[in-house]
PDB file of C-alpha atoms in Angstrom:
ATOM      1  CA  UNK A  59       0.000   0.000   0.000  1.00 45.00           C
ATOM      2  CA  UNK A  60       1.477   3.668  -0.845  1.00 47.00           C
ATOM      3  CA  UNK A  61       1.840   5.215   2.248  1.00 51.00           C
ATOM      4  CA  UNK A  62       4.526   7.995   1.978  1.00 53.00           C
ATOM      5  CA  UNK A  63       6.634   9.324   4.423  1.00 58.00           C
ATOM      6  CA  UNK A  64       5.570  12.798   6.267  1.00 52.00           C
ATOM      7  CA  UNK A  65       8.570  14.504   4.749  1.00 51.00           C
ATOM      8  CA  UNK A  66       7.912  13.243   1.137  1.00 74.00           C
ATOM      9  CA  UNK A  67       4.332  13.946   1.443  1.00 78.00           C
ATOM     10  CA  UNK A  68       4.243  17.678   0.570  1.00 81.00           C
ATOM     11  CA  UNK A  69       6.404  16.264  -2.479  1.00 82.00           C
ATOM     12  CA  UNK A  70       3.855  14.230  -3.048  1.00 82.00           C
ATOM     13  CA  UNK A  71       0.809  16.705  -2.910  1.00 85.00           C
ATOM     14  CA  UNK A  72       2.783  19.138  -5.419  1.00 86.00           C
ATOM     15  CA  UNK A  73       2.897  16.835  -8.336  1.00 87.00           C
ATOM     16  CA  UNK A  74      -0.728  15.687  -7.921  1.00 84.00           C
ATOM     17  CA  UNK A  75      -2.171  19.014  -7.934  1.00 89.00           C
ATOM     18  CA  UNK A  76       1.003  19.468 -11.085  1.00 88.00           C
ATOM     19  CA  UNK A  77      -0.340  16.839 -12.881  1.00 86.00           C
ATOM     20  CA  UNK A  78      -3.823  18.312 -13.124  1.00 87.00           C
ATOM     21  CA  UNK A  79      -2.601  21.836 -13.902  1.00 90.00           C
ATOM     22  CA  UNK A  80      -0.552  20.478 -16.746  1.00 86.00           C
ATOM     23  CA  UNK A  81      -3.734  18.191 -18.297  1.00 87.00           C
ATOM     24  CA  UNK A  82      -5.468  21.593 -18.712  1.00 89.00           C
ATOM     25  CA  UNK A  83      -2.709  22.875 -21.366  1.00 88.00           C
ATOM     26  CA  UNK A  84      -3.180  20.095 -23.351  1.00 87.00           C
ATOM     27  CA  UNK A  85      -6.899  20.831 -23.143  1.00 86.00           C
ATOM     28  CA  UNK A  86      -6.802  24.102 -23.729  1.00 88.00           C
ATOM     29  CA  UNK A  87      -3.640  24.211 -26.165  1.00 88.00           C
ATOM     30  CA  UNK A  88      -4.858  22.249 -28.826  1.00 87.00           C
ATOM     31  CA  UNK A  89      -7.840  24.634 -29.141  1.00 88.00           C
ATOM     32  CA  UNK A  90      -5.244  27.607 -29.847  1.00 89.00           C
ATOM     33  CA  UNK A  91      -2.013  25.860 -30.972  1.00 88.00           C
ATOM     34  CA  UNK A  92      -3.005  26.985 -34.607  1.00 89.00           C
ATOM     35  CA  UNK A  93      -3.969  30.559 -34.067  1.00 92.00           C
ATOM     36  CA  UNK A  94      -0.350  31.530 -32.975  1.00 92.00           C
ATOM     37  CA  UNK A  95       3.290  30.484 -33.309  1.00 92.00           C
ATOM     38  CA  UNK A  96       4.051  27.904 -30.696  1.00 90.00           C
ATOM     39  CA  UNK A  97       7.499  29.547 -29.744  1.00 92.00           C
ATOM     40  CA  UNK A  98       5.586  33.153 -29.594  1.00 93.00           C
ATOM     41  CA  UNK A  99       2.942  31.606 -27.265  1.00 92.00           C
ATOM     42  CA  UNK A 100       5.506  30.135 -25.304  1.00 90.00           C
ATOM     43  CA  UNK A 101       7.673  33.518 -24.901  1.00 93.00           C
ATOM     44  CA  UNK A 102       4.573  35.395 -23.945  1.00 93.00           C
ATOM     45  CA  UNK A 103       3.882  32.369 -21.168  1.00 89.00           C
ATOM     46  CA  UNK A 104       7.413  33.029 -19.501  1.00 92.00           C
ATOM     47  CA  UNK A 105       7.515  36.705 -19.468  1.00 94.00           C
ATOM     48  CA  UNK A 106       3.894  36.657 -17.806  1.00 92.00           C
ATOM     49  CA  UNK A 107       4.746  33.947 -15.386  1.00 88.00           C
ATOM     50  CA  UNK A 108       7.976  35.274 -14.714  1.00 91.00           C
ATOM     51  CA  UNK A 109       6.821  38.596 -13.299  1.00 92.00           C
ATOM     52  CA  UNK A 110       4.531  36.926 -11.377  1.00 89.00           C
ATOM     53  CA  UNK A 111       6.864  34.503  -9.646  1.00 87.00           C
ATOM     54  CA  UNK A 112       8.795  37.969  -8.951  1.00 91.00           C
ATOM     55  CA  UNK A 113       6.067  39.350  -7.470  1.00 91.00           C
ATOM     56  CA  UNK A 114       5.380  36.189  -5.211  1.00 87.00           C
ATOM     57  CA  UNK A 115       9.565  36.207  -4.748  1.00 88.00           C
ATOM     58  CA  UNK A 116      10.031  39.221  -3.264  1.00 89.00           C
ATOM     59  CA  UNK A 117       6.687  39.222  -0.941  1.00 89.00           C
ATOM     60  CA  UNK A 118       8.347  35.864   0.385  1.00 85.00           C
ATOM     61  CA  UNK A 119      11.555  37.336   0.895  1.00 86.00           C
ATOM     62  CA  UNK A 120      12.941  34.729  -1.146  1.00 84.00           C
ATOM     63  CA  UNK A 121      15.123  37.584  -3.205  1.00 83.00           C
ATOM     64  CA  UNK A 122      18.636  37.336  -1.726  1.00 80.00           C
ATOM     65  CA  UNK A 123      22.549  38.024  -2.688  1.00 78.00           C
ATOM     66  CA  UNK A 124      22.610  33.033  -3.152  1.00 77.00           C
ATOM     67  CA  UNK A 125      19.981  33.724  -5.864  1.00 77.00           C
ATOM     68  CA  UNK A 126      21.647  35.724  -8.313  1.00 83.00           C
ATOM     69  CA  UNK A 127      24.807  33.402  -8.031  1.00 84.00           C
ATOM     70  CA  UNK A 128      26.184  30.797 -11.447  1.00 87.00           C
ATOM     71  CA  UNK A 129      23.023  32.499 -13.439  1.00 89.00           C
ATOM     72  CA  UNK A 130      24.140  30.370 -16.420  1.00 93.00           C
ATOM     73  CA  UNK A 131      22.118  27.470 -14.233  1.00 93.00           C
ATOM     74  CA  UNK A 132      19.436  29.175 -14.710  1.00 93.00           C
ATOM     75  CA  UNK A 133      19.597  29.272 -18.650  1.00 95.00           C
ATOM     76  CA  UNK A 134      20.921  25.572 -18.839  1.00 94.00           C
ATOM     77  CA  UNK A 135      17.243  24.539 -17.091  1.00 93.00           C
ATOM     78  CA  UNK A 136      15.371  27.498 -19.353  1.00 93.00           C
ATOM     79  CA  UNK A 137      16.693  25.610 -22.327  1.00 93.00           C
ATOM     80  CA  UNK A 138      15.149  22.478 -21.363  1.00 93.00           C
ATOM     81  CA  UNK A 139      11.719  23.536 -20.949  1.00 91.00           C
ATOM     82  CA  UNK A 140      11.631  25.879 -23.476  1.00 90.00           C
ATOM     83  CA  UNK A 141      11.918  23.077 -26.118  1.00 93.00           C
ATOM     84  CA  UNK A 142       9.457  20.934 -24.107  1.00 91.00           C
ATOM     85  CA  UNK A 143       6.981  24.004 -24.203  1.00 87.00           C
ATOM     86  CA  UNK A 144       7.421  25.334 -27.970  1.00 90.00           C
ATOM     87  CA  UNK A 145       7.214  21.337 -29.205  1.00 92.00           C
ATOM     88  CA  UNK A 146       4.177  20.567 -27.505  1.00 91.00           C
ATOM     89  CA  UNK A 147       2.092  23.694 -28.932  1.00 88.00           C
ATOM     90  CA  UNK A 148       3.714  22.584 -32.117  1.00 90.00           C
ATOM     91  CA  UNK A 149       2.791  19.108 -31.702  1.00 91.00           C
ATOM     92  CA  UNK A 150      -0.776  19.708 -30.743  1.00 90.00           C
ATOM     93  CA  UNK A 151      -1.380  21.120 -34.181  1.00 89.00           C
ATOM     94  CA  UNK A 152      -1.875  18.138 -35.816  1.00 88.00           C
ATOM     95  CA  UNK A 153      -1.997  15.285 -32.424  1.00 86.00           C
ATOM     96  CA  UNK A 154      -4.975  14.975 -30.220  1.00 84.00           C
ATOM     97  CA  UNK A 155      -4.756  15.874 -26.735  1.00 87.00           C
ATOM     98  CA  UNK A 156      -5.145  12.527 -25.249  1.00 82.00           C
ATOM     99  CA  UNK A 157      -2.681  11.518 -27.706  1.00 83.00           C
ATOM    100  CA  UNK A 158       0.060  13.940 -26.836  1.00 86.00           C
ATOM    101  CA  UNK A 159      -0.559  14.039 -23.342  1.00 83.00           C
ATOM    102  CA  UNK A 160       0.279   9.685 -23.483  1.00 81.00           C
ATOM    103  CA  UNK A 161       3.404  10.836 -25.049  1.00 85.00           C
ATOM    104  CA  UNK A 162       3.908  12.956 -21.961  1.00 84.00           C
ATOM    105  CA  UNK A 163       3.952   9.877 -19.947  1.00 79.00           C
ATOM    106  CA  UNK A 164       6.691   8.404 -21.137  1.00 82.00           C
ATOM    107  CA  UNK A 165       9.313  10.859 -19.299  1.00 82.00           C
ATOM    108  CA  UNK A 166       8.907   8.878 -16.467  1.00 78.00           C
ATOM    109  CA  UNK A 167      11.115   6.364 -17.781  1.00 80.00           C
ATOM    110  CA  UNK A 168      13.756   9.174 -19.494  1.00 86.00           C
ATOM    111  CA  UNK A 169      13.639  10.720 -16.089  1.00 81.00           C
ATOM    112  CA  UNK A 170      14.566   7.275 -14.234  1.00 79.00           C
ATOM    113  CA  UNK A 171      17.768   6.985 -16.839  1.00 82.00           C
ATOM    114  CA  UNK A 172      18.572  10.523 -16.327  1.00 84.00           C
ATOM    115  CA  UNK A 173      18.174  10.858 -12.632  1.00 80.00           C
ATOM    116  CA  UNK A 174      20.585   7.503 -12.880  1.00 81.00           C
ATOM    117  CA  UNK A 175      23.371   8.919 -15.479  1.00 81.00           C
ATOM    118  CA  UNK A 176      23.318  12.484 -13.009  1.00 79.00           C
ATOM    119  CA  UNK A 177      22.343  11.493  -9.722  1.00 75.00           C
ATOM    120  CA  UNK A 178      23.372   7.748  -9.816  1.00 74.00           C
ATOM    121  CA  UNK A 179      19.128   7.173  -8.324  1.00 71.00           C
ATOM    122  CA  UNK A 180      18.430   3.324  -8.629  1.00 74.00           C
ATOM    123  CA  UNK A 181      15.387   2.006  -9.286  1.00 69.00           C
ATOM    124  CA  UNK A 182      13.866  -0.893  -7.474  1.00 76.00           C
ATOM    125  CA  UNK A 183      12.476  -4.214  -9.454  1.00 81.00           C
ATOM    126  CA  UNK A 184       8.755  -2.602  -9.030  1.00 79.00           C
ATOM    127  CA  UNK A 185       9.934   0.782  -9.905  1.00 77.00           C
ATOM    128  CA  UNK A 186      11.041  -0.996 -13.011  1.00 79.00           C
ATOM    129  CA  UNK A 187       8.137  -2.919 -13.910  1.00 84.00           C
ATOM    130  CA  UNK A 188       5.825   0.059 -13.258  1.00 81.00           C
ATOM    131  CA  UNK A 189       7.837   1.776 -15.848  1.00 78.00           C
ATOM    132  CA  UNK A 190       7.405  -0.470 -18.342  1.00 82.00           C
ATOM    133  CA  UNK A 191       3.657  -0.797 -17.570  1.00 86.00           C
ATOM    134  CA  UNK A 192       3.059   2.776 -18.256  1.00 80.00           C
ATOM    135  CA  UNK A 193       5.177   2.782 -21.257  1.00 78.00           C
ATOM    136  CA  UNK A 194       3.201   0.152 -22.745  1.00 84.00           C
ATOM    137  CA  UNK A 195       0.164   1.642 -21.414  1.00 82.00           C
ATOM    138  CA  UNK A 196       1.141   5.255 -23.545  1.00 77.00           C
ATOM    139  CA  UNK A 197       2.550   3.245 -26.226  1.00 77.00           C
ATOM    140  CA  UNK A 198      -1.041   2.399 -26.677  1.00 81.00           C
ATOM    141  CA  UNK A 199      -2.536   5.284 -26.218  1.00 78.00           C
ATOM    142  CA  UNK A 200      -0.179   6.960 -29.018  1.00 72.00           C
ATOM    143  CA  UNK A 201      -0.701   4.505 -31.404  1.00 74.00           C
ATOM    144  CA  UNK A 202      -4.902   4.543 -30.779  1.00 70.00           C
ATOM    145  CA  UNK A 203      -5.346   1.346 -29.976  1.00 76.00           C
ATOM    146  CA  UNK A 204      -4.400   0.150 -33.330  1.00 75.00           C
ATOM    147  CA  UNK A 205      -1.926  -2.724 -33.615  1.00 74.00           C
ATOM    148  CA  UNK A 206      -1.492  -2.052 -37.080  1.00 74.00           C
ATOM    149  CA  UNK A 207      -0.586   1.235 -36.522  1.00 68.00           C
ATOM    150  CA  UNK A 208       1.824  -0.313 -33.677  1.00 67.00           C
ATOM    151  CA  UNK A 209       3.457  -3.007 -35.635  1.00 67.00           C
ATOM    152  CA  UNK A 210       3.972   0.142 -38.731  1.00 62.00           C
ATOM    153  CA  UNK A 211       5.341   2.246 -35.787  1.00 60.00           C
ATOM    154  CA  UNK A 212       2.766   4.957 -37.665  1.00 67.00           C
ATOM    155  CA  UNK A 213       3.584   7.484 -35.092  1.00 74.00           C
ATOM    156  CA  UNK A 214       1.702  10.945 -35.955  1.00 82.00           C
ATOM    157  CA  UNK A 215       3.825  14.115 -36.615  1.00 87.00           C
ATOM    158  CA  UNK A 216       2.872  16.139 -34.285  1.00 90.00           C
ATOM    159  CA  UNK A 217       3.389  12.973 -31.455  1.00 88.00           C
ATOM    160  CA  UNK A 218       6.946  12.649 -32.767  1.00 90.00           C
ATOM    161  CA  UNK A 219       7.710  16.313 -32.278  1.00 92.00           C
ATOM    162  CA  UNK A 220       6.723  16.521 -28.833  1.00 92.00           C
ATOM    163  CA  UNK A 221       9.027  13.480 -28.351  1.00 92.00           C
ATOM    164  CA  UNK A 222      11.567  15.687 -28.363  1.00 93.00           C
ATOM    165  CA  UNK A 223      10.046  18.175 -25.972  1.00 93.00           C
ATOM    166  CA  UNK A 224       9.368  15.444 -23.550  1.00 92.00           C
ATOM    167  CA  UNK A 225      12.738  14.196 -23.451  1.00 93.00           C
ATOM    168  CA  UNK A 226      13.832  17.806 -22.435  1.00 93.00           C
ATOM    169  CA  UNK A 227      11.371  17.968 -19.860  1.00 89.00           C
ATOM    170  CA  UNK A 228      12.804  14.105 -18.145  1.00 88.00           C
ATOM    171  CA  UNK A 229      16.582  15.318 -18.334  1.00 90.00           C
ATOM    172  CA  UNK A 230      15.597  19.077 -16.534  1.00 89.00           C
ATOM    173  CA  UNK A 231      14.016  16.781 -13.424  1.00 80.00           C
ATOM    174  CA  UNK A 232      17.269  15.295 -12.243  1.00 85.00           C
ATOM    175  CA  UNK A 233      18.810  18.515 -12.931  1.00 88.00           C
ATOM    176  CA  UNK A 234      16.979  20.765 -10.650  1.00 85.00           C
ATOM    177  CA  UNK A 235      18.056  18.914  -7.907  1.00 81.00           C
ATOM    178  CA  UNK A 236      21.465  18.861  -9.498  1.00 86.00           C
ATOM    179  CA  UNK A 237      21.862  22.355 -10.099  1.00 87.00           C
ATOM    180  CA  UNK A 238      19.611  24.114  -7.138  1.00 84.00           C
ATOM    181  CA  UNK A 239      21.855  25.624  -4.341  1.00 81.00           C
ATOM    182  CA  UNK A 240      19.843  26.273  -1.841  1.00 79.00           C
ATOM    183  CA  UNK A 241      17.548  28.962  -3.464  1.00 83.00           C
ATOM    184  CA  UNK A 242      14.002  29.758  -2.419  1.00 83.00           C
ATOM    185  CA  UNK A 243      11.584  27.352  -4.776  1.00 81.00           C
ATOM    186  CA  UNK A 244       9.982  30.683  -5.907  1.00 84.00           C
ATOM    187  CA  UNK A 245      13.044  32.408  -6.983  1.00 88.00           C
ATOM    188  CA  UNK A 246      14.809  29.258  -8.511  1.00 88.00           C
ATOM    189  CA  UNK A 247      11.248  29.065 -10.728  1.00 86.00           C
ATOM    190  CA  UNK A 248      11.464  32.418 -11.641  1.00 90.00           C
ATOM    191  CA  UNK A 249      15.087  32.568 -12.371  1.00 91.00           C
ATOM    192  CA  UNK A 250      14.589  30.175 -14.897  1.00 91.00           C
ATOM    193  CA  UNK A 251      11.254  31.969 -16.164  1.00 91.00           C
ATOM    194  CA  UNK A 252      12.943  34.845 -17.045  1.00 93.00           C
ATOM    195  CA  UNK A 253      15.900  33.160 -18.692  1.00 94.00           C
ATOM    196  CA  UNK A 254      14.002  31.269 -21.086  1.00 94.00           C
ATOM    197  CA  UNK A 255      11.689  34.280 -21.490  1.00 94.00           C
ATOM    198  CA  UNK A 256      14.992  36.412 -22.619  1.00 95.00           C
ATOM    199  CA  UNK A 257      16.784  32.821 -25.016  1.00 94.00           C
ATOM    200  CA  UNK A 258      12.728  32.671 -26.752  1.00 94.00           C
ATOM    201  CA  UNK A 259      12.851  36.527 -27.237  1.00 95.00           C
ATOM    202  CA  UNK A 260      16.231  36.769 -28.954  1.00 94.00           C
ATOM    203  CA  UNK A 261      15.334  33.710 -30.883  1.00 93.00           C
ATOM    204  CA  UNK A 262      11.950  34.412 -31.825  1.00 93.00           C
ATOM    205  CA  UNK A 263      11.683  38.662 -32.003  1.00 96.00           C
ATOM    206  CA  UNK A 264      10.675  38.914 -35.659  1.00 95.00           C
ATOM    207  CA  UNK A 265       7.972  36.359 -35.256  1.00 94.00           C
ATOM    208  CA  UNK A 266       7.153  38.440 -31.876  1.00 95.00           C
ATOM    209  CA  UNK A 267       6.930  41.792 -33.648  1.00 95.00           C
ATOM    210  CA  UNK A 268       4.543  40.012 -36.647  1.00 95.00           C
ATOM    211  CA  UNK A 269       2.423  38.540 -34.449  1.00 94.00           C
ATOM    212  CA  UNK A 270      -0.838  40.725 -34.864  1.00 94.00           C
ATOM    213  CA  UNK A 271      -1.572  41.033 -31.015  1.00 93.00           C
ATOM    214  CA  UNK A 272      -5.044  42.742 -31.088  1.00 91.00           C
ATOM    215  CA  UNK A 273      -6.787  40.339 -33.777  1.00 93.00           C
ATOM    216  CA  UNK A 274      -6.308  37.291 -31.338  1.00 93.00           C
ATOM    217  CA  UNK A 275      -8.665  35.122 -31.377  1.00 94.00           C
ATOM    218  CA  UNK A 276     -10.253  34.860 -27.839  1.00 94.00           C
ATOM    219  CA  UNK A 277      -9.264  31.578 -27.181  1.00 93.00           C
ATOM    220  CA  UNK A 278      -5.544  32.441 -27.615  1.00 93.00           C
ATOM    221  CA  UNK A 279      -5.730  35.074 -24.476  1.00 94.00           C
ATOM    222  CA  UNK A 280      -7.740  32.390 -22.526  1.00 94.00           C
ATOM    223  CA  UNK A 281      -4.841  29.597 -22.879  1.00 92.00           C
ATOM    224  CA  UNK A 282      -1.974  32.103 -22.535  1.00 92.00           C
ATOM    225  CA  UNK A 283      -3.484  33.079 -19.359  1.00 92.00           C
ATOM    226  CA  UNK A 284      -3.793  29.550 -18.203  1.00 92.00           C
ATOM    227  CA  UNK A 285      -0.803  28.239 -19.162  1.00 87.00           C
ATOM    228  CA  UNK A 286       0.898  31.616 -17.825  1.00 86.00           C
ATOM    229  CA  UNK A 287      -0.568  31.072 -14.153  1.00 87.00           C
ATOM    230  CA  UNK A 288      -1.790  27.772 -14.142  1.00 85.00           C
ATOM    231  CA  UNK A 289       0.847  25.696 -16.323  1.00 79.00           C
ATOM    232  CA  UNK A 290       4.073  27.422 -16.588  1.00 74.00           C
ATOM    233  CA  UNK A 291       4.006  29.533 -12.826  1.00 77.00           C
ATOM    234  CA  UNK A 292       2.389  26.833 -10.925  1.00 82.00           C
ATOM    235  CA  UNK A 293       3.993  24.077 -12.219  1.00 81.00           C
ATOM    236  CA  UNK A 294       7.728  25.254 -12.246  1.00 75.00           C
ATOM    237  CA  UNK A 295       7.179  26.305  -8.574  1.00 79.00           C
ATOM    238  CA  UNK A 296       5.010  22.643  -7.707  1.00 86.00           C
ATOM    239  CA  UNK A 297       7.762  21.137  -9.806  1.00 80.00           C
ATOM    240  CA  UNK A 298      11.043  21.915  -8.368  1.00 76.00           C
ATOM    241  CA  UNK A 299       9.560  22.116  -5.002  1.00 84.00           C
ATOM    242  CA  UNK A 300       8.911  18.083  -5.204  1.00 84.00           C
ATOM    243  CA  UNK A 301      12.376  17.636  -7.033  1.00 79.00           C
ATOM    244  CA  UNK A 302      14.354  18.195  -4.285  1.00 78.00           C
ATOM    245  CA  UNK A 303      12.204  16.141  -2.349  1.00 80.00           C
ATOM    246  CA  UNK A 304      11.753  12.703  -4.510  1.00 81.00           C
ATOM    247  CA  UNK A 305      13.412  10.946  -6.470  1.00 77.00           C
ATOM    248  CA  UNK A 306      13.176  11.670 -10.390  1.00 69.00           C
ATOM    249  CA  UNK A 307      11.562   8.734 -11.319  1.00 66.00           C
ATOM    250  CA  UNK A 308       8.836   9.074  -8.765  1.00 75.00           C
ATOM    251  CA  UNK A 309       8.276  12.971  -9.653  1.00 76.00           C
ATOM    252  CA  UNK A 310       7.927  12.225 -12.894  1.00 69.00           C
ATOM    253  CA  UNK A 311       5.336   9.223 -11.815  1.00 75.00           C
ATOM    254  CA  UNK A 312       2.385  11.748 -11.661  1.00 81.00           C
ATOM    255  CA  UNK A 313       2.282  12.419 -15.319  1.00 78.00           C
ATOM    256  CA  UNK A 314       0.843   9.275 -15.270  1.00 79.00           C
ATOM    257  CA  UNK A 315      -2.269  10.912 -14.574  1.00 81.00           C
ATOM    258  CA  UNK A 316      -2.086  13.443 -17.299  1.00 82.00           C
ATOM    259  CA  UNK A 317      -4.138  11.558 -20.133  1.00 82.00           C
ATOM    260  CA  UNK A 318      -7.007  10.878 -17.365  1.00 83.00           C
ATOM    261  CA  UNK A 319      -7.112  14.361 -16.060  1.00 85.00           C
ATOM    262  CA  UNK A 320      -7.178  15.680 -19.843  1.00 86.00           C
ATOM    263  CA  UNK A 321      -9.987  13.354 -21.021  1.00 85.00           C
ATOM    264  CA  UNK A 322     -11.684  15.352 -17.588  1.00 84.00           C
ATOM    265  CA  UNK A 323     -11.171  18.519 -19.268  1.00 87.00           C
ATOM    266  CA  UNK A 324     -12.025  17.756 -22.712  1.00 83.00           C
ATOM    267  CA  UNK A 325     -15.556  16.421 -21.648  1.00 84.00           C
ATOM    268  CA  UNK A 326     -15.978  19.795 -19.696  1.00 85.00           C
ATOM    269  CA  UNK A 327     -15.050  21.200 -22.847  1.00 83.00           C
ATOM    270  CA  UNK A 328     -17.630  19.707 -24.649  1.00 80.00           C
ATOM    271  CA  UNK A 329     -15.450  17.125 -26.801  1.00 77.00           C
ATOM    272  CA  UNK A 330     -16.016  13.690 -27.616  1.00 79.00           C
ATOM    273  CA  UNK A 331     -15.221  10.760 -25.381  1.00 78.00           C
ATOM    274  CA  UNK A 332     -12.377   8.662 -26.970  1.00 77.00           C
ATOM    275  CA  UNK A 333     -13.474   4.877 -27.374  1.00 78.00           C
ATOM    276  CA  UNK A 334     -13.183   2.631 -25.385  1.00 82.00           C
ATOM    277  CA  UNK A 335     -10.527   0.689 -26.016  1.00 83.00           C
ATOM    278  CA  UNK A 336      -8.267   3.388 -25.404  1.00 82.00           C
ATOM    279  CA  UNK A 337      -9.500   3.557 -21.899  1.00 84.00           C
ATOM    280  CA  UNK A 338      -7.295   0.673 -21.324  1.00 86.00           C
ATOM    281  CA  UNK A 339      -3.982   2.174 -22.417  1.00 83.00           C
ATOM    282  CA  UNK A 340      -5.105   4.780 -19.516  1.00 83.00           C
ATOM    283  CA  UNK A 341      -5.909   2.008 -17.035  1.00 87.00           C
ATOM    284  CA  UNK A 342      -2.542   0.894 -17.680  1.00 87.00           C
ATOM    285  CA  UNK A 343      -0.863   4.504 -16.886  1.00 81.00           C
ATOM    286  CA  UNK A 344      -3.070   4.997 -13.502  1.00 84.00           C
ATOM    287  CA  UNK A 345      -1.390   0.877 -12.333  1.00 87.00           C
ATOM    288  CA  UNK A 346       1.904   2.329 -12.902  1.00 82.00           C
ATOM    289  CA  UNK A 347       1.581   5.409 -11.049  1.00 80.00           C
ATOM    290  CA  UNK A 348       0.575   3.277  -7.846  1.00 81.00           C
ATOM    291  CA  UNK A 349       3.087   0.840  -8.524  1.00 81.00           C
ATOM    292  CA  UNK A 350       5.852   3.593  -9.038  1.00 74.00           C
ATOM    293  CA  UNK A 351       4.504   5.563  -5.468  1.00 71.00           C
ATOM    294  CA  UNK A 352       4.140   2.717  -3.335  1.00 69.00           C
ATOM    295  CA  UNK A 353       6.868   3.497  -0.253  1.00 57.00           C
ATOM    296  CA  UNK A 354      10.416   1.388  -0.537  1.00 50.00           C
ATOM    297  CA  UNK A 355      10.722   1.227   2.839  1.00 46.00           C
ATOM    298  CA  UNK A 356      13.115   3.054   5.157  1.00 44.00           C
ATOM    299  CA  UNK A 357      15.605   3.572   2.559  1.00 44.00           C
ATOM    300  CA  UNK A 358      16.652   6.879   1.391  1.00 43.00           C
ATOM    301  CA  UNK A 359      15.919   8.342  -1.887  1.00 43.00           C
ATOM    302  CA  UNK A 360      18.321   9.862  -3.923  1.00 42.00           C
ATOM    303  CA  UNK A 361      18.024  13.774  -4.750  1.00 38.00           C
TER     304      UNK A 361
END
């Protein structure tokens, strides 16, 4: 039975309430991802959820002389999840929401090799299996049920691009807990906010300065709001807090829940349900995340 630790439990709590947050960008994204350029939308989401991380810094006091120190860390992470953001706007142009958000679950298992290769984090027999039960469980998911499709490896476009993104997103867990010195969670989030807000700027400012602002659609200002607050502020902060409390692999765990919480939010959306027989790629995905956070035992996690 999963019965975690006091100290891990906050941890624990943070990537729950993450993994919900993050369902609703998938929701929400693929409603907007073709009305603006994915690495525009994503530039816009730092610089907004960067000043308000400031804002929540400084009321903290979390602004001190330790958090302005090796700034390049800040930049290294930035990097990461800017790719991971602009490739899964990108990606939902053309894949489903359900469909991307299964290839989200697969940086579990990235995030167990990478928490291994920087942290040297082990993973128990059941960690393992779990793994592999919610791989196979997304692998089914991606490819829609369809063994033809899975025997072809006919993996969509849009899927394969937010591959990439995904396997930025596993190697920055390990490395928060690599590279974090001590820093107020607040201020760490927002010092990598703003760096990745000032790399998408540079890289994107002519598709910035096109971008016709005031003849948004609607739905564009809805999602960069949400994913500004809700998806990109939240999260970072709910994200490296649990990283430097559990290990990568079982951080990582709760995106397990991701396809589940976003078929929630497409039905409130109004969508339709996806058949059935994809339900039990998700059934799959919900095993592994109770596998993955059942407690080891007195041992001490790594990170």
């Amino acid at each position: 039975m999963f019965k975690p630790r006091s100290a891990d439990r906050a941890g624990h709590l943070a990537m729950l309430t993450f993994s919900a947050l993050v369902a609703g960008s998938f929701a929400l994204g693929s409603r907007a991802a073709n009305e603006i350029d994915p690495v525009v939308m994503t530039a816009a989401r730092f610089w907004l959820a960067a000043v308000l991380l400031a804002v929540a810094a400084v009321a903290t006091g979390q602004v001190n002389r330790r958090a302005f120190q090796a700034p390049w860390r800040y930049f290294a992470l930035a990097a990461l999840m800017g790719i991971y953001f602009a490739t899964m706007f990108e990606g939902l142009k053309t894949a489903p929401p359900v469909s991307t958000s299964a290839v989200f679950t697969l940086t579990p298992i990235m995030a167990a090799g990478f928490g291994w290769l920087l942290l040297r984090q082990r993973l128990t027999v059941r960690m393992a299996l779990a793994l592999a039960i919610g791989g196979i469980g997304a692998l089914w998911v991606i490819f829609r049920a369809d063994l033809a499709a899975l025997r072809a490896l006919d993996v969509g476009r849009g899927e394969a691009i937010f591959f990439v993104g995904c396997i930025a997103h596993a190697f920055y867990t390990p490395c928060v807990a690599l590279l974090k010195r001590g820093e107020g969670t607040l201020v760490f989030a927002c010092g990598t906010l703003l760096a990745g807000a000032l790399l998408l700027t540079v890289y994107a400012w002519d598709a910035i300065v096109a971008t016709p602002w005031t003849s948004l659609p609607g739905i564009v200002w809805i999602t960069l709001a949400y994913v500004a607050i809700a998806a990109s502020a939240a999260t970072f902060a709910l994200l490296q807090f649990a990283a430097t409390r559990l290990p990568s692999a079982k951080v990582m765990a709760y995106t397990y829940l991701t396809p589940s919480w976003v078929i929630c939010w497409q039905l409130a959306l109004g969508a339709v349900p996806p058949r059935p027989l994809i339900l039990v790629g998700i059934a799959l995905t919900i095993l592994a995340l109770f596998l993955l956070l059942r407690d080891d035992g007195p041992k001490k996690h790594g990170g």
